Coordinates of C-alpha atoms in Angstrom, one line a residue:
M11 CA 13.9 -11.3 -27.4
T12 CA 12.0 -14.5 -27.6
N13 CA 9.4 -14.9 -30.3
K14 CA 6.2 -14.4 -28.3
A15 CA 4.1 -16.0 -30.9
T16 CA 5.6 -19.4 -30.3
A17 CA 6.9 -19.2 -26.7
N18 CA 5.1 -19.7 -23.5
T19 CA 3.4 -16.3 -22.9
Y20 CA 1.9 -14.7 -19.9
K21 CA -0.5 -11.9 -19.1
I22 CA 0.4 -10.1 -15.9
S23 CA -1.1 -7.4 -13.7
I24 CA 0.9 -5.5 -11.0
L25 CA -0.7 -3.3 -8.4
V26 CA 1.8 -0.7 -7.2
S27 CA 1.5 1.3 -3.9
R28 CA 4.0 3.0 -1.7
D29 CA 3.6 0.2 1.0
G30 CA 3.9 -2.8 -1.3
F31 CA 3.2 -4.6 -4.6
S32 CA 0.8 -7.3 -5.7
F33 CA 1.3 -9.4 -8.8
C34 CA -0.9 -11.8 -10.6
G35 CA -0.5 -13.6 -14.0
Q36 CA -2.2 -16.0 -16.4
N37 CA -0.8 -18.2 -19.1
K38 CA -2.3 -18.7 -22.6
K39 CA -4.8 -21.3 -21.2
E40 CA -6.1 -18.6 -18.8
E41 CA -4.8 -20.5 -15.8
L42 CA -3.7 -18.4 -12.8
V43 CA 0.0 -19.1 -12.5
L44 CA 1.1 -16.2 -10.3
L45 CA -0.4 -14.5 -7.2
E46 CA 2.1 -12.8 -5.0
Q47 CA 2.1 -9.9 -2.5
K48 CA 5.1 -8.0 -1.2
F49 CA 4.5 -5.6 1.7
F50 CA 7.1 -3.1 3.0
T51 CA 7.5 -2.1 6.7
E52 CA 7.4 1.5 5.7
E53 CA 6.3 3.5 2.7
K54 CA 8.9 3.7 -0.1
T55 CA 9.8 6.5 -2.5
S56 CA 9.1 6.0 -6.2
Q57 CA 12.8 5.3 -6.7
N58 CA 12.8 2.5 -4.1
L59 CA 9.6 1.2 -5.5
L60 CA 11.2 0.8 -8.9
K61 CA 14.2 -1.1 -7.4
S62 CA 11.8 -3.5 -5.7
L63 CA 9.8 -4.0 -8.9
Q64 CA 13.0 -4.6 -10.9
S65 CA 14.2 -7.2 -8.4
F66 CA 11.0 -9.1 -8.5
L67 CA 10.7 -9.2 -12.3
E68 CA 14.3 -10.1 -12.9
H69 CA 15.0 -12.5 -10.1
T70 CA 11.8 -13.8 -8.4
A71 CA 9.0 -14.0 -11.1
P72 CA 8.3 -17.6 -12.3
F73 CA 8.9 -16.5 -15.9
S74 CA 11.4 -14.4 -17.9
V75 CA 10.4 -10.9 -19.0
D76 CA 10.7 -12.2 -22.6
E77 CA 7.8 -14.5 -22.0
V78 CA 5.4 -11.6 -20.9
E79 CA 3.0 -10.8 -23.7
E80 CA 0.7 -8.3 -21.9
V81 CA 1.3 -6.1 -18.9
R82 CA -1.2 -4.0 -16.9
I83 CA -0.1 -1.7 -14.1
I84 CA -2.5 -0.5 -11.4
Y85 CA -1.4 2.5 -9.4
T86 CA -3.0 3.0 -6.0
N87 CA -2.5 6.3 -4.3
Q88 CA -4.6 9.3 -3.2
L89 CA -3.3 11.4 -6.1
F90 CA -6.5 11.3 -8.2
S91 CA -9.8 13.0 -8.9
V92 CA -13.0 11.7 -10.4
V93 CA -14.3 14.0 -13.1
P94 CA -17.8 13.6 -14.7
Q95 CA -17.6 13.4 -18.5
K96 CA -19.8 16.5 -18.8
L97 CA -17.1 18.5 -17.1
F98 CA -14.0 16.8 -18.5
D99 CA -11.5 18.4 -20.9
E100 CA -8.2 16.6 -21.6
K101 CA -6.5 20.0 -21.7
N102 CA -7.3 20.7 -18.1
L103 CA -5.9 17.7 -16.3
T104 CA -3.8 19.7 -13.9
D105 CA -6.8 21.8 -12.9
Y106 CA -8.7 18.8 -11.7
L107 CA -5.9 17.9 -9.3
K108 CA -4.2 21.1 -8.1
F109 CA -6.9 22.0 -5.6
N110 CA -6.9 18.6 -3.9
I111 CA -3.2 17.5 -3.9
K112 CA 0.2 19.1 -4.0
L113 CA 1.6 18.7 -7.5
L114 CA 5.2 18.8 -8.4
Q115 CA 6.4 20.4 -11.7
T116 CA 7.8 17.0 -12.7
D117 CA 4.5 15.1 -12.1
F118 CA 3.0 13.4 -15.1
I119 CA -0.8 13.4 -15.2
A120 CA -2.8 10.7 -16.9
Y121 CA -6.5 9.8 -17.0
D122 CA -8.7 6.7 -17.3
A123 CA -12.0 7.0 -19.3
L124 CA -14.3 4.6 -17.4
S125 CA -16.4 2.4 -19.7
K126 CA -19.3 1.7 -17.4
T127 CA -20.1 5.2 -16.2
A128 CA -19.7 8.7 -17.7
A129 CA -16.6 9.7 -15.7
N130 CA -12.8 9.9 -15.9
I131 CA -10.2 9.2 -13.3
V132 CA -7.5 11.9 -13.4
F133 CA -4.3 10.7 -11.6
V134 CA -0.6 10.8 -11.1
P135 CA 1.3 7.6 -12.1
Y136 CA 4.9 7.0 -11.3
A137 CA 6.8 8.1 -14.4
N138 CA 10.0 6.3 -13.5
I139 CA 8.1 3.0 -13.3
N140 CA 6.3 3.6 -16.5
N141 CA 9.6 4.3 -18.2
Y142 CA 11.2 1.1 -16.9
L143 CA 8.2 -1.0 -18.0
F144 CA 8.2 0.5 -21.5
D145 CA 11.9 -0.2 -21.8
T146 CA 11.4 -3.7 -20.6
F147 CA 8.1 -4.8 -22.2
G148 CA 7.3 -2.2 -24.8
E149 CA 3.6 -1.2 -24.9
F150 CA 1.6 -1.7 -21.7
T151 CA -1.5 -0.3 -20.1
Y152 CA -1.8 1.5 -16.8
S153 CA -4.7 2.7 -14.7
H154 CA -5.7 3.8 -11.2
S155 CA -7.1 1.4 -8.7
I156 CA -10.2 3.5 -7.9
G157 CA -11.3 3.1 -11.5
I158 CA -11.1 -0.7 -11.2
L159 CA -13.0 -0.6 -7.9
I160 CA -15.8 1.5 -9.5
E161 CA -16.0 -0.7 -12.7
S162 CA -15.9 -4.0 -10.8
S163 CA -18.6 -2.7 -8.4
L164 CA -20.8 -1.5 -11.3
T165 CA -20.8 -5.0 -12.8
T166 CA -22.7 -6.3 -9.8
K167 CA -25.7 -4.0 -10.5
P168 CA -27.1 -3.9 -7.0
T169 CA -30.8 -3.0 -6.8
K170 CA -30.3 -0.9 -3.7
K171 CA -27.5 1.4 -2.6
T172 CA -24.4 -0.7 -1.9
V173 CA -21.1 0.4 -0.5
F174 CA -17.8 -1.2 -1.7
I175 CA -14.6 -0.7 0.3
N176 CA -11.1 -1.8 -0.7
F177 CA -8.5 -1.6 2.1
Y178 CA -4.8 -0.9 2.0
K179 CA -2.3 -0.6 4.9
S180 CA -2.7 3.1 5.3
F181 CA -5.9 4.1 3.6
F182 CA -9.1 2.8 2.0
E183 CA -11.1 3.4 -1.1
V184 CA -14.8 3.5 -1.0
C185 CA -17.6 3.8 -3.6
C186 CA -21.4 3.6 -3.5
I187 CA -23.3 2.0 -6.4
Q188 CA -27.0 1.5 -7.1
E189 CA -27.9 -0.5 -10.2
E190 CA -25.6 0.9 -12.9
K191 CA -25.0 4.3 -11.3
L192 CA -22.0 5.6 -9.3
L193 CA -23.3 7.6 -6.4
F194 CA -20.0 8.6 -4.8
C195 CA -16.4 7.5 -4.4
N196 CA -13.5 8.7 -2.3
S197 CA -10.2 7.7 -0.6
F198 CA -9.3 8.3 3.0
A199 CA -5.9 8.0 4.8
I200 CA -6.2 6.2 8.1
E201 CA -4.0 5.5 11.1
T202 CA -6.5 3.9 13.5
P203 CA -9.7 1.9 13.3
E204 CA -11.4 5.0 14.7
D205 CA -10.2 7.0 11.7
F206 CA -11.7 4.5 9.3
M207 CA -15.1 4.4 11.1
Y208 CA -15.2 8.2 11.3
Y209 CA -14.8 8.6 7.5
L210 CA -17.2 5.8 6.7
L211 CA -20.0 7.0 9.0
F212 CA -19.5 10.5 7.5
C213 CA -20.2 9.0 4.1
F214 CA -23.2 7.2 5.4
E215 CA -24.6 10.4 6.9
Q216 CA -23.9 12.5 3.8
F217 CA -25.6 10.1 1.4
E218 CA -28.4 9.0 3.8
L219 CA -27.3 5.3 4.0
S220 CA -28.7 2.9 6.6
Q221 CA -26.3 1.4 9.1
E222 CA -28.8 -1.4 9.6
E223 CA -29.6 -2.2 6.0
T224 CA -27.1 -0.9 3.5
P225 CA -24.8 -3.7 2.2
V226 CA -21.1 -3.1 2.7
I227 CA -18.8 -5.3 0.6
L228 CA -15.2 -5.6 1.6
S229 CA -12.0 -6.4 -0.2
G230 CA -8.2 -5.9 0.1
S231 CA -6.2 -5.9 3.4
I232 CA -8.8 -6.7 6.0
E233 CA -9.6 -9.9 7.9
K234 CA -12.5 -10.8 10.2
D235 CA -10.2 -10.8 13.2
S236 CA -8.7 -7.3 12.4
E237 CA -9.5 -4.2 14.4
N238 CA -11.0 -2.5 11.3
Y239 CA -13.5 -5.3 10.9
K240 CA -14.4 -5.4 14.6
I241 CA -15.2 -1.7 14.7
L242 CA -17.1 -1.9 11.4
S243 CA -19.3 -4.8 12.7
T244 CA -20.1 -2.7 15.8
Y245 CA -21.7 0.1 13.6
I246 CA -22.7 -1.7 10.4
R247 CA -25.0 -4.8 10.3
N248 CA -24.9 -5.9 6.6
I249 CA -21.3 -6.9 5.8
D250 CA -19.9 -9.3 3.3
F251 CA -16.7 -10.0 1.4
A252 CA -16.3 -9.4 -2.4
E253 CA -16.5 -12.3 -4.8
T254 CA -13.5 -12.6 -7.1
P255 CA -13.9 -13.6 -10.7
E256 CA -13.8 -17.4 -11.4
F257 CA -10.8 -18.7 -13.3
K258 CA -10.8 -21.9 -15.4
K259 CA -8.2 -23.2 -12.9
A260 CA -5.1 -22.2 -11.1
E261 CA -1.8 -23.9 -11.5
N262 CA -2.1 -25.4 -8.0
A263 CA -4.4 -25.5 -5.0
Q264 CA -2.5 -23.0 -3.1
L265 CA -3.0 -20.4 -5.8
T266 CA -6.7 -21.2 -5.9
A267 CA -7.0 -20.7 -2.2
R268 CA -5.3 -17.3 -2.4
A269 CA -7.5 -16.0 -5.2
D270 CA -9.9 -14.4 -2.8
Y271 CA -11.3 -11.0 -1.8
T272 CA -7.8 -9.9 -0.6
N273 CA -6.7 -9.7 -4.2
Y274 CA -10.1 -8.5 -5.6
L275 CA -8.9 -5.5 -7.6
L276 CA -5.8 -7.3 -9.0
L277 CA -7.8 -10.3 -10.2
N278 CA -10.5 -8.1 -11.7
S279 CA -7.8 -6.3 -13.7
L280 CA -6.9 -9.5 -15.7

């Protein structure tokens, strides 16, 4: 392999879901050099996900795998549970998931220890993708997207209860933050805008949030002209889009323009 101490080197983050990938990368100058999204027409199995990831890294990425110095993988699925630190024991990872999801005997279970709140994300990563990445890059880090949403939201330190929502094609993740406290978080599968609104209003009711005043911050796969946004604006008054971290600069103006709320989690993972 190339000597990474002297070659051009890159830091990359890859968000993996069954309906697509998102990729971003920085060079040694902390310039944004890669920001790509690849969506599938239907959800893929973990085997097909691996094939698509291999194809991108080996044939499409604007750098060779030998030039990659640091890799972070973000898994996004509903195979997770948030466990308060007081109740957490690394020996009981299976117990935290088995009542919420159907586990297979072959499933590997991991966890993220959150740094900004006393909680852990217990989740199921894709073992075949982990194995491929280790064989390709050596050591790398991986985590669950709900943890990045929580940590990114906590850094904003809102003085009043604020709801943060990150959208995917077939589900959304939501958390509520006040100052430096996580009040709740969850993930809901949706097929229609009405599904989305039902679950969100349920959260508002359960946690006594105001449809008129509680700020709702959006990120991910949602646009102002989308049906999800239209129904949201019918019931919720205080809506805004998430602000992404500022980079020194991007390699070109097109990259700069795309470094927006739609890639919020990915950019916050760098």
